[in-house]
């Protein structure tokens, strides 16, 4: 360090570096920022799960609508009734990667969070929630949302209920909640 001879050392207290207080303040600031970033990152993961689940539901509803339309075009109202209890995933040309298939007697505790499966015994489509602390409704622990196909009726011209279509509905009300 001979080339630095004659240059005054400003800002350093005798070359000792940071004081303990300065070091604690810096660590506290970094810790606070880390907590804020991690909290926001966790919320983004929850948002991503919600969007992914709703996107799959939208795709299933569209595929079901196409099938219903084909029955209407063929004037096959009885065909719409055959959709009851069927697996909505069967309407897709390609199932989501997190779809486990049709399962009989599956124990929800053994199903990975973020997975879809068709409960073959109950004839319902189930989504097993990954971020359970941010999900309310559906079934209890572990958190799940269940869906089934229902036929939609409307009053016809003769005052009788007539088939108007079919839709994918949630069996239990649910909501995604956000924690501050």
PDB file of C-alpha atoms in Angstrom:
ATOM      1  CA  UNK A   1       0.000   0.000   0.000  1.00  0.00           C
ATOM      2  CA  UNK A   2       2.967   2.283  -0.416  1.00  0.00           C
ATOM      3  CA  UNK A   3       1.316   3.969  -3.386  1.00  0.00           C
ATOM      4  CA  UNK A   4      -1.443   5.263  -1.050  1.00  0.00           C
ATOM      5  CA  UNK A   5       1.026   7.035   1.256  1.00  0.00           C
ATOM      6  CA  UNK A   6       0.138  10.624   1.593  1.00  0.00           C
ATOM      7  CA  UNK A   7      -3.581  10.137   0.737  1.00  0.00           C
ATOM      8  CA  UNK A   8      -5.601  10.987   3.811  1.00  0.00           C
ATOM      9  CA  UNK A   9      -7.985   8.275   5.073  1.00  0.00           C
ATOM     10  CA  UNK A  10     -11.337  10.007   5.393  1.00  0.00           C
ATOM     11  CA  UNK A  11     -14.504   8.367   6.599  1.00  0.00           C
ATOM     12  CA  UNK A  12     -12.686   5.542   8.374  1.00  0.00           C
ATOM     13  CA  UNK A  13     -12.161   5.555  12.099  1.00  0.00           C
ATOM     14  CA  UNK A  14      -8.645   4.452  12.403  1.00  0.00           C
ATOM     15  CA  UNK A  15      -9.221   1.672   9.836  1.00  0.00           C
ATOM     16  CA  UNK A  16     -11.517  -0.326  12.081  1.00  0.00           C
ATOM     17  CA  UNK A  17     -14.394  -0.544   9.495  1.00  0.00           C
ATOM     18  CA  UNK A  18     -18.029  -0.476  10.547  1.00  0.00           C
ATOM     19  CA  UNK A  19     -19.015   0.056  14.107  1.00  0.00           C
ATOM     20  CA  UNK A  20     -21.210  -2.575  15.732  1.00  0.00           C
ATOM     21  CA  UNK A  21     -24.179  -0.194  15.707  1.00  0.00           C
ATOM     22  CA  UNK A  22     -23.805   0.478  11.982  1.00  0.00           C
ATOM     23  CA  UNK A  23     -23.609  -3.234  11.296  1.00  0.00           C
ATOM     24  CA  UNK A  24     -26.766  -3.938  13.344  1.00  0.00           C
ATOM     25  CA  UNK A  25     -28.649  -1.147  11.524  1.00  0.00           C
ATOM     26  CA  UNK A  26     -27.630  -2.519   8.108  1.00  0.00           C
ATOM     27  CA  UNK A  27     -28.651  -6.055   9.103  1.00  0.00           C
ATOM     28  CA  UNK A  28     -32.014  -4.783  10.417  1.00  0.00           C
ATOM     29  CA  UNK A  29     -32.692  -2.930   7.165  1.00  0.00           C
ATOM     30  CA  UNK A  30     -31.778  -5.980   5.076  1.00  0.00           C
ATOM     31  CA  UNK A  31     -33.958  -8.221   7.256  1.00  0.00           C
ATOM     32  CA  UNK A  32     -36.931  -5.853   6.962  1.00  0.00           C
ATOM     33  CA  UNK A  33     -36.579  -5.639   3.196  1.00  0.00           C
ATOM     34  CA  UNK A  34     -36.233  -9.432   2.965  1.00  0.00           C
ATOM     35  CA  UNK A  35     -39.445  -9.969   4.916  1.00  0.00           C
ATOM     36  CA  UNK A  36     -41.301  -7.519   2.676  1.00  0.00           C
ATOM     37  CA  UNK A  37     -39.972  -9.158  -0.491  1.00  0.00           C
ATOM     38  CA  UNK A  38     -40.735 -12.688   0.743  1.00  0.00           C
ATOM     39  CA  UNK A  39     -44.261 -11.679   1.758  1.00  0.00           C
ATOM     40  CA  UNK A  40     -44.905 -10.226  -1.684  1.00  0.00           C
ATOM     41  CA  UNK A  41     -43.368 -13.282  -3.371  1.00  0.00           C
ATOM     42  CA  UNK A  42     -45.671 -15.570  -1.367  1.00  0.00           C
ATOM     43  CA  UNK A  43     -48.695 -13.500  -2.424  1.00  0.00           C
ATOM     44  CA  UNK A  44     -47.616 -13.774  -6.068  1.00  0.00           C
ATOM     45  CA  UNK A  45     -47.505 -17.567  -5.692  1.00  0.00           C
ATOM     46  CA  UNK A  46     -51.029 -17.574  -4.243  1.00  0.00           C
ATOM     47  CA  UNK A  47     -52.236 -15.312  -7.073  1.00  0.00           C
ATOM     48  CA  UNK A  48     -50.631 -17.655  -9.610  1.00  0.00           C
ATOM     49  CA  UNK A  49     -52.408 -20.674  -8.115  1.00  0.00           C
ATOM     50  CA  UNK A  50     -55.764 -18.891  -8.167  1.00  0.00           C
ATOM     51  CA  UNK A  51     -55.304 -17.770 -11.776  1.00  0.00           C
ATOM     52  CA  UNK A  52     -54.193 -21.262 -12.846  1.00  0.00           C
ATOM     53  CA  UNK A  53     -57.206 -22.878 -11.184  1.00  0.00           C
ATOM     54  CA  UNK A  54     -59.651 -20.388 -12.708  1.00  0.00           C
ATOM     55  CA  UNK A  55     -57.990 -20.765 -16.124  1.00  0.00           C
ATOM     56  CA  UNK A  56     -58.521 -24.535 -16.052  1.00  0.00           C
ATOM     57  CA  UNK A  57     -62.151 -23.999 -15.007  1.00  0.00           C
ATOM     58  CA  UNK A  58     -62.661 -21.544 -17.868  1.00  0.00           C
ATOM     59  CA  UNK A  59     -61.184 -24.009 -20.335  1.00  0.00           C
ATOM     60  CA  UNK A  60     -63.401 -26.803 -19.006  1.00  0.00           C
ATOM     61  CA  UNK A  61     -66.495 -24.607 -19.249  1.00  0.00           C
ATOM     62  CA  UNK A  62     -65.634 -23.684 -22.834  1.00  0.00           C
ATOM     63  CA  UNK A  63     -65.107 -27.326 -23.794  1.00  0.00           C
ATOM     64  CA  UNK A  64     -68.392 -28.251 -22.114  1.00  0.00           C
ATOM     65  CA  UNK A  65     -70.137 -25.424 -23.989  1.00  0.00           C
ATOM     66  CA  UNK A  66     -68.825 -26.763 -27.286  1.00  0.00           C
ATOM     67  CA  UNK A  67     -70.145 -30.241 -26.465  1.00  0.00           C
ATOM     68  CA  UNK A  68     -73.536 -28.825 -25.461  1.00  0.00           C
ATOM     69  CA  UNK A  69     -73.667 -26.805 -28.692  1.00  0.00           C
ATOM     70  CA  UNK A  70     -73.012 -29.955 -30.704  1.00  0.00           C
ATOM     71  CA  UNK A  71     -75.981 -31.627 -28.979  1.00  0.00           C
ATOM     72  CA  UNK A  72     -78.169 -28.597 -29.741  1.00  0.00           C
ATOM     73  CA  UNK A  73     -77.160 -28.647 -33.393  1.00  0.00           C
ATOM     74  CA  UNK A  74     -78.113 -32.315 -33.581  1.00  0.00           C
ATOM     75  CA  UNK A  75     -81.330 -31.558 -31.649  1.00  0.00           C
ATOM     76  CA  UNK A  76     -80.215 -34.185 -29.117  1.00  0.00           C
ATOM     77  CA  UNK A  77     -81.434 -32.806 -25.798  1.00  0.00           C
ATOM     78  CA  UNK A  78     -81.183 -36.249 -24.211  1.00  0.00           C
ATOM     79  CA  UNK A  79     -77.488 -36.205 -25.059  1.00  0.00           C
ATOM     80  CA  UNK A  80     -77.019 -33.241 -22.752  1.00  0.00           C
ATOM     81  CA  UNK A  81     -78.330 -35.321 -19.853  1.00  0.00           C
ATOM     82  CA  UNK A  82     -75.614 -37.905 -20.536  1.00  0.00           C
ATOM     83  CA  UNK A  83     -73.040 -35.316 -19.472  1.00  0.00           C
ATOM     84  CA  UNK A  84     -74.207 -35.554 -15.858  1.00  0.00           C
ATOM     85  CA  UNK A  85     -71.615 -37.298 -13.692  1.00  0.00           C
ATOM     86  CA  UNK A  86     -69.019 -37.429 -16.445  1.00  0.00           C
ATOM     87  CA  UNK A  87     -65.450 -36.243 -16.090  1.00  0.00           C
ATOM     88  CA  UNK A  88     -65.138 -32.691 -17.475  1.00  0.00           C
ATOM     89  CA  UNK A  89     -61.450 -33.332 -18.211  1.00  0.00           C
ATOM     90  CA  UNK A  90     -62.563 -35.845 -20.856  1.00  0.00           C
ATOM     91  CA  UNK A  91     -63.778 -32.891 -22.947  1.00  0.00           C
ATOM     92  CA  UNK A  92     -60.229 -31.531 -23.347  1.00  0.00           C
ATOM     93  CA  UNK A  93     -57.888 -32.488 -26.157  1.00  0.00           C
ATOM     94  CA  UNK A  94     -55.007 -32.113 -23.703  1.00  0.00           C
ATOM     95  CA  UNK A  95     -55.388 -32.306 -19.926  1.00  0.00           C
ATOM     96  CA  UNK A  96     -53.384 -30.047 -17.582  1.00  0.00           C
ATOM     97  CA  UNK A  97     -50.045 -31.387 -16.357  1.00  0.00           C
ATOM     98  CA  UNK A  98     -51.317 -31.307 -12.784  1.00  0.00           C
ATOM     99  CA  UNK A  99     -54.271 -33.581 -13.568  1.00  0.00           C
ATOM    100  CA  UNK A 100     -53.845 -36.957 -11.851  1.00  0.00           C
ATOM    101  CA  UNK A 101     -56.662 -38.768 -13.659  1.00  0.00           C
ATOM    102  CA  UNK A 102     -59.771 -40.553 -12.422  1.00  0.00           C
ATOM    103  CA  UNK A 103     -59.191 -41.936  -8.933  1.00  0.00           C
ATOM    104  CA  UNK A 104     -61.394 -44.209  -6.860  1.00  0.00           C
ATOM    105  CA  UNK A 105     -61.358 -43.802  -3.086  1.00  0.00           C
ATOM    106  CA  UNK A 106     -58.478 -41.314  -3.122  1.00  0.00           C
ATOM    107  CA  UNK A 107     -57.346 -40.002   0.264  1.00  0.00           C
ATOM    108  CA  UNK A 108     -57.118 -36.188  -0.133  1.00  0.00           C
ATOM    109  CA  UNK A 109     -54.282 -36.108   2.417  1.00  0.00           C
ATOM    110  CA  UNK A 110     -52.117 -38.082  -0.016  1.00  0.00           C
ATOM    111  CA  UNK A 111     -52.907 -35.883  -3.025  1.00  0.00           C
ATOM    112  CA  UNK A 112     -50.304 -33.210  -3.718  1.00  0.00           C
ATOM    113  CA  UNK A 113     -51.474 -29.619  -3.400  1.00  0.00           C
ATOM    114  CA  UNK A 114     -52.091 -27.906  -6.720  1.00  0.00           C
ATOM    115  CA  UNK A 115     -53.476 -31.095  -8.322  1.00  0.00           C
ATOM    116  CA  UNK A 116     -56.713 -31.893 -10.109  1.00  0.00           C
ATOM    117  CA  UNK A 117     -58.337 -35.322 -10.016  1.00  0.00           C
ATOM    118  CA  UNK A 118     -61.689 -36.841 -10.843  1.00  0.00           C
ATOM    119  CA  UNK A 119     -63.239 -38.647  -7.888  1.00  0.00           C
ATOM    120  CA  UNK A 120     -64.680 -41.607  -9.789  1.00  0.00           C
ATOM    121  CA  UNK A 121     -66.783 -42.847  -6.871  1.00  0.00           C
ATOM    122  CA  UNK A 122     -68.395 -39.448  -6.194  1.00  0.00           C
ATOM    123  CA  UNK A 123     -68.387 -38.472  -9.896  1.00  0.00           C
ATOM    124  CA  UNK A 124     -66.922 -35.039  -9.116  1.00  0.00           C
ATOM    125  CA  UNK A 125     -63.885 -33.083 -10.246  1.00  0.00           C
ATOM    126  CA  UNK A 126     -61.648 -32.003  -7.350  1.00  0.00           C
ATOM    127  CA  UNK A 127     -58.909 -29.400  -7.103  1.00  0.00           C
ATOM    128  CA  UNK A 128     -56.575 -29.908  -4.114  1.00  0.00           C
ATOM    129  CA  UNK A 129     -55.414 -26.438  -3.033  1.00  0.00           C
ATOM    130  CA  UNK A 130     -51.688 -25.890  -2.483  1.00  0.00           C
ATOM    131  CA  UNK A 131     -51.835 -22.598  -0.549  1.00  0.00           C
ATOM    132  CA  UNK A 132     -54.475 -23.631   1.968  1.00  0.00           C
ATOM    133  CA  UNK A 133     -54.066 -20.643   4.289  1.00  0.00           C
ATOM    134  CA  UNK A 134     -55.369 -18.366   1.534  1.00  0.00           C
ATOM    135  CA  UNK A 135     -58.407 -20.454   0.588  1.00  0.00           C
ATOM    136  CA  UNK A 136     -61.795 -20.504   2.347  1.00  0.00           C
ATOM    137  CA  UNK A 137     -64.764 -22.707   1.676  1.00  0.00           C
ATOM    138  CA  UNK A 138     -64.821 -25.855  -0.362  1.00  0.00           C
ATOM    139  CA  UNK A 139     -64.101 -28.824   1.840  1.00  0.00           C
ATOM    140  CA  UNK A 140     -62.170 -28.608   5.099  1.00  0.00           C
ATOM    141  CA  UNK A 141     -58.667 -29.898   5.605  1.00  0.00           C
ATOM    142  CA  UNK A 142     -56.975 -30.394   3.259  1.00  0.00           C
ATOM    143  CA  UNK A 143     -58.546 -27.541   1.305  1.00  0.00           C
ATOM    144  CA  UNK A 144     -60.324 -28.666  -1.850  1.00  0.00           C
ATOM    145  CA  UNK A 145     -62.726 -27.234  -4.380  1.00  0.00           C
ATOM    146  CA  UNK A 146     -65.211 -29.647  -5.942  1.00  0.00           C
ATOM    147  CA  UNK A 147     -67.037 -29.287  -9.257  1.00  0.00           C
ATOM    148  CA  UNK A 148     -69.681 -31.161 -11.209  1.00  0.00           C
ATOM    149  CA  UNK A 149     -71.665 -30.812 -14.409  1.00  0.00           C
ATOM    150  CA  UNK A 150     -75.261 -29.678 -13.982  1.00  0.00           C
ATOM    151  CA  UNK A 151     -77.995 -29.476 -16.564  1.00  0.00           C
ATOM    152  CA  UNK A 152     -79.541 -26.023 -16.906  1.00  0.00           C
ATOM    153  CA  UNK A 153     -83.301 -25.786 -17.368  1.00  0.00           C
ATOM    154  CA  UNK A 154     -85.508 -22.873 -18.361  1.00  0.00           C
ATOM    155  CA  UNK A 155     -89.222 -22.479 -18.734  1.00  0.00           C
ATOM    156  CA  UNK A 156     -90.290 -23.356 -22.244  1.00  0.00           C
ATOM    157  CA  UNK A 157     -93.095 -22.010 -24.390  1.00  0.00           C
ATOM    158  CA  UNK A 158     -95.601 -24.502 -22.958  1.00  0.00           C
ATOM    159  CA  UNK A 159     -94.770 -23.646 -19.362  1.00  0.00           C
ATOM    160  CA  UNK A 160     -92.640 -26.766 -18.882  1.00  0.00           C
ATOM    161  CA  UNK A 161     -88.999 -26.800 -17.960  1.00  0.00           C
ATOM    162  CA  UNK A 162     -86.828 -27.545 -20.963  1.00  0.00           C
ATOM    163  CA  UNK A 163     -83.125 -28.219 -21.187  1.00  0.00           C
ATOM    164  CA  UNK A 164     -81.252 -25.014 -21.914  1.00  0.00           C
ATOM    165  CA  UNK A 165     -77.714 -26.341 -21.590  1.00  0.00           C
ATOM    166  CA  UNK A 166     -75.182 -27.640 -19.096  1.00  0.00           C
ATOM    167  CA  UNK A 167     -72.562 -25.964 -16.973  1.00  0.00           C
ATOM    168  CA  UNK A 168     -69.705 -26.767 -14.629  1.00  0.00           C
ATOM    169  CA  UNK A 169     -70.552 -25.610 -11.110  1.00  0.00           C
ATOM    170  CA  UNK A 170     -68.791 -25.564  -7.755  1.00  0.00           C
ATOM    171  CA  UNK A 171     -70.438 -27.901  -5.265  1.00  0.00           C
ATOM    172  CA  UNK A 172     -69.307 -25.752  -2.338  1.00  0.00           C
ATOM    173  CA  UNK A 173     -68.812 -21.997  -2.276  1.00  0.00           C
ATOM    174  CA  UNK A 174     -65.187 -20.918  -1.950  1.00  0.00           C
ATOM    175  CA  UNK A 175     -63.017 -17.838  -2.088  1.00  0.00           C
ATOM    176  CA  UNK A 176     -59.360 -16.911  -2.142  1.00  0.00           C
ATOM    177  CA  UNK A 177     -58.454 -14.619   0.747  1.00  0.00           C
ATOM    178  CA  UNK A 178     -55.532 -12.270   1.128  1.00  0.00           C
ATOM    179  CA  UNK A 179     -53.669 -11.658   4.341  1.00  0.00           C
ATOM    180  CA  UNK A 180     -52.050  -8.337   5.077  1.00  0.00           C
TER     181      UNK A 180
END
